[in-house]
Amino acid sequence: MCGIVGYLGDKNTKEILLSGLKELEYRGYDSAGIAVLQDGEFSIYKAVGKLVNLEEKTKEFITDKFAVGIGHTRWATHGKPTELNAHPHLGESSYVVHNGIIENYAELKQKLQEDGVKFLSQTDTEVIVHQFEKNLLACEDGFKAFSKTISELEGAYATLIVTASLPDTIFFAKHGSPMLVGVNDEDEKFFASSDSPLIGLAKEVNYFEDGDYGYVTKDELVIYNKNAEKTKPNFSQLSTDKLSAQKDGYRFFMEKEIYEQSDVIADTLIGRLSDEEIVFDEIDKNLFDGINEIKLCACGTSYHSALSASYMFERYSKIRCSVEIASEFRYRSPIMAKDTLFVVISQSGETADTLETLKMAKRANLKTLVICNVDNSSMVREADACILTRAGIEKGVASTKAFATQVTVFWMLSLYVAKLRDSLTTDELKYQIHLLRETPVATKVSDEIHEKIKRLSKRYLHGHGFFFIGRDIFFPLALEGALKLKEISYLHAEGYPSGEMKHGPIALADPELFTIALLPEHLLYEKSKNNVEELSARDSTICAISAKEFDKADDFIKINPCKDYMLEFFEMMIVVQLLSLEISIRLGNDVDMPRNLAKSVTVE
Ligand code: M6R
């Protein structure tokens, strides 16, 4: 979600770091910073907001000789977007940048504080540099101190450290967050968290594996693997196209974002799951005092995730829940009861209709909560409480990973409320938490399924319409599948509850009506199957998505067998997203910038 760069060499270090950060700015832009060690002296610059603010601050700063430097552009997870929380973070005489989350930071921080270390920021990252300095003091060997530090960290990270006593060295480690190093014939070394900053600078690059750590100097690139064995770099050539580098080889950002879902869901879960309960440090438990109803309000995809949430809140938390389309809600003189928690959901945090409903709720003195992907956005600033979805920047106009993380947050929140209201037993809660931990696996895209969908998509480029159908929580997923398809393929598609087709839409059934049927094995399977058979009997072309073989379908997409319908939900989510993507690509559309749409709808 954040971006890292590093440079060792004798060119213009400042410019190399800043232009690298510019390439990564789309990953996070609430603050940025650089630390450069030149002539034995550190120069540090940090700025809140977009990179231009950092560029402005560093205007007079000159780097014209050998130096080592590290830089970072931040997407806040621990601590607000302030200068103090911006990276690089300082120890006594070392600096660190870091992507990811250090899960055991609280424990490490406590021990360091007991030793008298003063912390300046609210971040998890700062423990890395203090831990490094503590180890350095003890062993007086930079690499030993760094190796020990890495072995003490739990969680996901890509990190770089520079220290005053070794002014020609950058230490690096990667575990769970991407990072690569580039080299050239001029003994320069470049680090980044993705390809694009290195294009045109490095001749060849080495992508680190999880568990890799080591250091670079002018003459050396030393890598150890997760078993502490020294390994050789595995160099490859870099693409020369910046845009495609930002897309990491995927054809479209939407495709990349579909593939990212497993990782971003893992980010969404980090630090929020304990064995028997959900931990949301960011919200006050009193938020739910006196609350007897939850009202969810949103637009588009966020509305669909809210609709999914209503099933979970009523089923797991046993609390009344209603869902509203923001553009409708704001003009219909709604009743705002004081015992209602008003929740808005938004990827951007800027959608005008949703923002207005939040203001209405505030005016009516309701408690408010926002589920949002963009920290510091208007909704985050307006609401009483906020849970960030941690999906990272979503570039595709058709939302995918934002939806996945919103549903994940709602799943956790429904269990959090279940605990407060004692509506699930400890065993039931444990089971749900166990399922949540499996979600990143359920959302991994397999080559096999993607290939199957690619092939099958050619049969769905015409017709007079699509019906995505599902029951229960699979109904909002059907709505979302239909929205994805219409947004990027421009084909007519509707989401419908399976059991409702016979009350009208079934009149449309013929071979040119395509039914995309969601058939979860673990939720109302027989009932849903009957509804699909009714359509099949009337000659609608059926594409069934299920873990269970279904012989009445014209096409069948088999998902992995899952132990629970919630995991089936996430498996099927991937399928409907990929199906829309492949149909749109075959139709020759611009997947990332579909006609007539905008990423953030700030007008009503
Ligand atoms: O930023 P928001 O989540 O508030 O945006 C709401 C909708 O505009 C958005 O979900 C839209 O429907 C997307 N294009 C869906 O792919």
PDB file of N, CA, C and O and ligand atoms in Angstrom, residues 298-303 345-351 354 379 397-400 406 480 483-484 487 597-601, ligand 1:
ATOM      1  N   ALA A 298     -24.904   3.711   1.002  1.00  0.00           N
ATOM      2  CA  ALA A 298     -23.781   3.776   0.045  1.00  0.00           C
ATOM      3  C   ALA A 298     -24.306   3.815  -1.381  1.00  0.00           C
ATOM      4  O   ALA A 298     -25.522   3.798  -1.616  1.00  0.00           O
ATOM      5  N   CYS A 299     -23.383   3.835  -2.339  1.00  0.00           N
ATOM      6  CA  CYS A 299     -23.719   3.821  -3.774  1.00  0.00           C
ATOM      7  C   CYS A 299     -22.945   2.689  -4.465  1.00  0.00           C
ATOM      8  O   CYS A 299     -21.846   2.326  -4.036  1.00  0.00           O
ATOM      9  N   GLY A 300     -23.498   2.235  -5.575  1.00  0.00           N
ATOM     10  CA  GLY A 300     -22.795   1.319  -6.474  1.00  0.00           C
ATOM     11  C   GLY A 300     -22.288   0.073  -5.774  1.00  0.00           C
ATOM     12  O   GLY A 300     -22.992  -0.580  -4.997  1.00  0.00           O
ATOM     13  N   THR A 301     -21.028  -0.240  -6.051  1.00  0.00           N
ATOM     14  CA  THR A 301     -20.415  -1.435  -5.470  1.00  0.00           C
ATOM     15  C   THR A 301     -20.438  -1.390  -3.948  1.00  0.00           C
ATOM     16  O   THR A 301     -20.664  -2.407  -3.292  1.00  0.00           O
ATOM     17  N   SER A 302     -20.213  -0.207  -3.388  1.00  0.00           N
ATOM     18  CA  SER A 302     -20.209  -0.104  -1.926  1.00  0.00           C
ATOM     19  C   SER A 302     -21.593  -0.430  -1.369  1.00  0.00           C
ATOM     20  O   SER A 302     -21.724  -0.998  -0.279  1.00  0.00           O
ATOM     21  N   TYR A 303     -22.635  -0.085  -2.136  1.00  0.00           N
ATOM     22  CA  TYR A 303     -24.000  -0.454  -1.734  1.00  0.00           C
ATOM     23  C   TYR A 303     -24.135  -1.983  -1.720  1.00  0.00           C
ATOM     24  O   TYR A 303     -24.758  -2.551  -0.820  1.00  0.00           O
ATOM     25  N   ILE A 345     -20.472   3.592   3.561  1.00  0.00           N
ATOM     26  CA  ILE A 345     -19.415   2.757   2.979  1.00  0.00           C
ATOM     27  C   ILE A 345     -18.998   3.418   1.687  1.00  0.00           C
ATOM     28  O   ILE A 345     -19.850   3.765   0.857  1.00  0.00           O
ATOM     29  N   SER A 346     -17.695   3.589   1.517  1.00  0.00           N
ATOM     30  CA  SER A 346     -17.228   4.235   0.301  1.00  0.00           C
ATOM     31  C   SER A 346     -15.766   3.891   0.057  1.00  0.00           C
ATOM     32  O   SER A 346     -14.954   3.954   0.986  1.00  0.00           O
ATOM     33  N   GLN A 347     -15.441   3.527  -1.168  1.00  0.00           N
ATOM     34  CA  GLN A 347     -14.040   3.323  -1.502  1.00  0.00           C
ATOM     35  C   GLN A 347     -13.310   4.650  -1.368  1.00  0.00           C
ATOM     36  O   GLN A 347     -12.307   4.756  -0.686  1.00  0.00           O
ATOM     37  N   SER A 348     -13.839   5.669  -2.049  1.00  0.00           N
ATOM     38  CA  SER A 348     -13.133   6.953  -2.159  1.00  0.00           C
ATOM     39  C   SER A 348     -13.297   7.847  -0.936  1.00  0.00           C
ATOM     40  O   SER A 348     -12.436   8.674  -0.651  1.00  0.00           O
ATOM     41  N   GLY A 349     -14.435   7.707  -0.263  1.00  0.00           N
ATOM     42  CA  GLY A 349     -14.733   8.622   0.842  1.00  0.00           C
ATOM     43  C   GLY A 349     -15.180   9.986   0.357  1.00  0.00           C
ATOM     44  O   GLY A 349     -15.315  10.927   1.154  1.00  0.00           O
ATOM     45  N   GLU A 350     -15.425  10.120  -0.950  1.00  0.00           N
ATOM     46  CA  GLU A 350     -15.763  11.428  -1.506  1.00  0.00           C
ATOM     47  C   GLU A 350     -17.092  11.430  -2.262  1.00  0.00           C
ATOM     48  O   GLU A 350     -17.514  12.472  -2.750  1.00  0.00           O
ATOM     49  N   THR A 351     -17.729  10.289  -2.407  1.00  0.00           N
ATOM     50  CA  THR A 351     -18.960  10.219  -3.208  1.00  0.00           C
ATOM     51  C   THR A 351     -20.010  11.179  -2.641  1.00  0.00           C
ATOM     52  O   THR A 351     -20.399  11.070  -1.468  1.00  0.00           O
ATOM     53  N   THR A 354     -23.307   9.880  -0.872  1.00  0.00           N
ATOM     54  CA  THR A 354     -23.052   9.170   0.397  1.00  0.00           C
ATOM     55  C   THR A 354     -22.604  10.163   1.469  1.00  0.00           C
ATOM     56  O   THR A 354     -23.052  10.103   2.626  1.00  0.00           O
ATOM     57  N   MET A 379     -15.305  11.770   4.054  1.00  0.00           N
ATOM     58  CA  MET A 379     -16.150  10.963   4.956  1.00  0.00           C
ATOM     59  C   MET A 379     -15.403  10.559   6.224  1.00  0.00           C
ATOM     60  O   MET A 379     -15.982  10.540   7.305  1.00  0.00           O
ATOM     61  N   VAL A 397     -11.649   1.739 -12.781  1.00  0.00           N
ATOM     62  CA  VAL A 397     -12.927   2.373 -12.439  1.00  0.00           C
ATOM     63  C   VAL A 397     -13.897   1.321 -11.892  1.00  0.00           C
ATOM     64  O   VAL A 397     -14.663   1.572 -10.964  1.00  0.00           O
ATOM     65  N   ALA A 398     -13.848   0.137 -12.469  1.00  0.00           N
ATOM     66  CA  ALA A 398     -14.704  -0.933 -11.965  1.00  0.00           C
ATOM     67  C   ALA A 398     -14.069  -1.489 -10.691  1.00  0.00           C
ATOM     68  O   ALA A 398     -13.002  -2.087 -10.711  1.00  0.00           O
ATOM     69  N   SER A 399     -14.762  -1.281  -9.605  1.00  0.00           N
ATOM     70  CA  SER A 399     -14.204  -1.614  -8.300  1.00  0.00           C
ATOM     71  C   SER A 399     -14.159  -3.127  -8.075  1.00  0.00           C
ATOM     72  O   SER A 399     -15.116  -3.834  -8.365  1.00  0.00           O
ATOM     73  N   THR A 400     -13.040  -3.619  -7.581  1.00  0.00           N
ATOM     74  CA  THR A 400     -12.928  -5.054  -7.288  1.00  0.00           C
ATOM     75  C   THR A 400     -12.368  -5.258  -5.874  1.00  0.00           C
ATOM     76  O   THR A 400     -13.072  -5.698  -4.983  1.00  0.00           O
ATOM     77  N   GLN A 406     -14.167  -4.459   1.653  1.00  0.00           N
ATOM     78  CA  GLN A 406     -15.355  -3.970   2.386  1.00  0.00           C
ATOM     79  C   GLN A 406     -16.120  -5.151   2.990  1.00  0.00           C
ATOM     80  O   GLN A 406     -16.497  -5.131   4.160  1.00  0.00           O
ATOM     81  N   GLU A 480     -23.567  -7.379  -7.809  1.00  0.00           N
ATOM     82  CA  GLU A 480     -22.218  -6.862  -8.066  1.00  0.00           C
ATOM     83  C   GLU A 480     -21.670  -7.440  -9.377  1.00  0.00           C
ATOM     84  O   GLU A 480     -21.046  -6.719 -10.159  1.00  0.00           O
ATOM     85  N   LEU A 483     -23.295  -5.567 -12.154  1.00  0.00           N
ATOM     86  CA  LEU A 483     -22.773  -4.195 -12.277  1.00  0.00           C
ATOM     87  C   LEU A 483     -21.400  -4.203 -12.952  1.00  0.00           C
ATOM     88  O   LEU A 483     -21.123  -3.388 -13.838  1.00  0.00           O
ATOM     89  N   LYS A 484     -20.550  -5.160 -12.540  1.00  0.00           N
ATOM     90  CA  LYS A 484     -19.214  -5.241 -13.160  1.00  0.00           C
ATOM     91  C   LYS A 484     -19.358  -5.417 -14.661  1.00  0.00           C
ATOM     92  O   LYS A 484     -18.707  -4.746 -15.444  1.00  0.00           O
ATOM     93  N   GLU A 487     -20.722  -2.265 -16.489  1.00  0.00           N
ATOM     94  CA  GLU A 487     -19.783  -1.137 -16.479  1.00  0.00           C
ATOM     95  C   GLU A 487     -18.719  -1.240 -17.570  1.00  0.00           C
ATOM     96  O   GLU A 487     -18.366  -0.248 -18.183  1.00  0.00           O
ATOM     97  N   LEU A 597     -18.010   6.818 -17.249  1.00  0.00           N
ATOM     98  CA  LEU A 597     -17.859   6.623 -15.802  1.00  0.00           C
ATOM     99  C   LEU A 597     -16.660   7.382 -15.257  1.00  0.00           C
ATOM    100  O   LEU A 597     -15.743   7.712 -16.002  1.00  0.00           O
ATOM    101  N   ALA A 598     -16.680   7.630 -13.955  1.00  0.00           N
ATOM    102  CA  ALA A 598     -15.518   8.250 -13.297  1.00  0.00           C
ATOM    103  C   ALA A 598     -15.228   7.460 -12.041  1.00  0.00           C
ATOM    104  O   ALA A 598     -16.118   6.807 -11.485  1.00  0.00           O
ATOM    105  N   LYS A 599     -13.992   7.514 -11.606  1.00  0.00           N
ATOM    106  CA  LYS A 599     -13.606   6.730 -10.430  1.00  0.00           C
ATOM    107  C   LYS A 599     -14.273   7.266  -9.161  1.00  0.00           C
ATOM    108  O   LYS A 599     -14.677   6.509  -8.299  1.00  0.00           O
ATOM    109  N   SER A 600     -14.339   8.582  -9.064  1.00  0.00           N
ATOM    110  CA  SER A 600     -14.909   9.130  -7.843  1.00  0.00           C
ATOM    111  C   SER A 600     -16.033  10.087  -8.243  1.00  0.00           C
ATOM    112  O   SER A 600     -15.796  11.045  -8.974  1.00  0.00           O
ATOM    113  N   VAL A 601     -17.243   9.805  -7.785  1.00  0.00           N
ATOM    114  CA  VAL A 601     -18.399  10.583  -8.253  1.00  0.00           C
ATOM    115  C   VAL A 601     -18.717  11.665  -7.218  1.00  0.00           C
ATOM    116  O   VAL A 601     -19.482  11.452  -6.276  1.00  0.00           O
TER     117      VAL A 601
HETATM  118  O1  M6R B   1     -16.099   5.563  -3.823  1.00  0.00           O
HETATM  119  P1  M6R B   1     -17.415   4.908  -3.582  1.00  0.00           P
HETATM  120  O2  M6R B   1     -17.299   3.531  -3.071  1.00  0.00           O
HETATM  121  O3  M6R B   1     -18.320   5.742  -2.695  1.00  0.00           O
HETATM  122  O4  M6R B   1     -18.088   4.827  -5.011  1.00  0.00           O
HETATM  123  C1  M6R B   1     -19.401   4.383  -5.163  1.00  0.00           C
HETATM  124  C2  M6R B   1     -19.683   4.060  -6.608  1.00  0.00           C
HETATM  125  O5  M6R B   1     -19.569   5.192  -7.414  1.00  0.00           O
HETATM  126  C3  M6R B   1     -18.744   2.971  -7.129  1.00  0.00           C
HETATM  127  O6  M6R B   1     -18.794   1.820  -6.343  1.00  0.00           O
HETATM  128  C4  M6R B   1     -19.090   2.593  -8.586  1.00  0.00           C
HETATM  129  O7  M6R B   1     -20.331   1.939  -8.606  1.00  0.00           O
HETATM  130  C5  M6R B   1     -17.968   1.746  -9.187  1.00  0.00           C
HETATM  131  N1  M6R B   1     -17.714   2.176 -10.503  1.00  0.00           N
HETATM  132  C6  M6R B   1     -18.300   0.290  -9.169  1.00  0.00           C
HETATM  133  O8  M6R B   1     -17.420  -0.491  -9.901  1.00  0.00           O
END
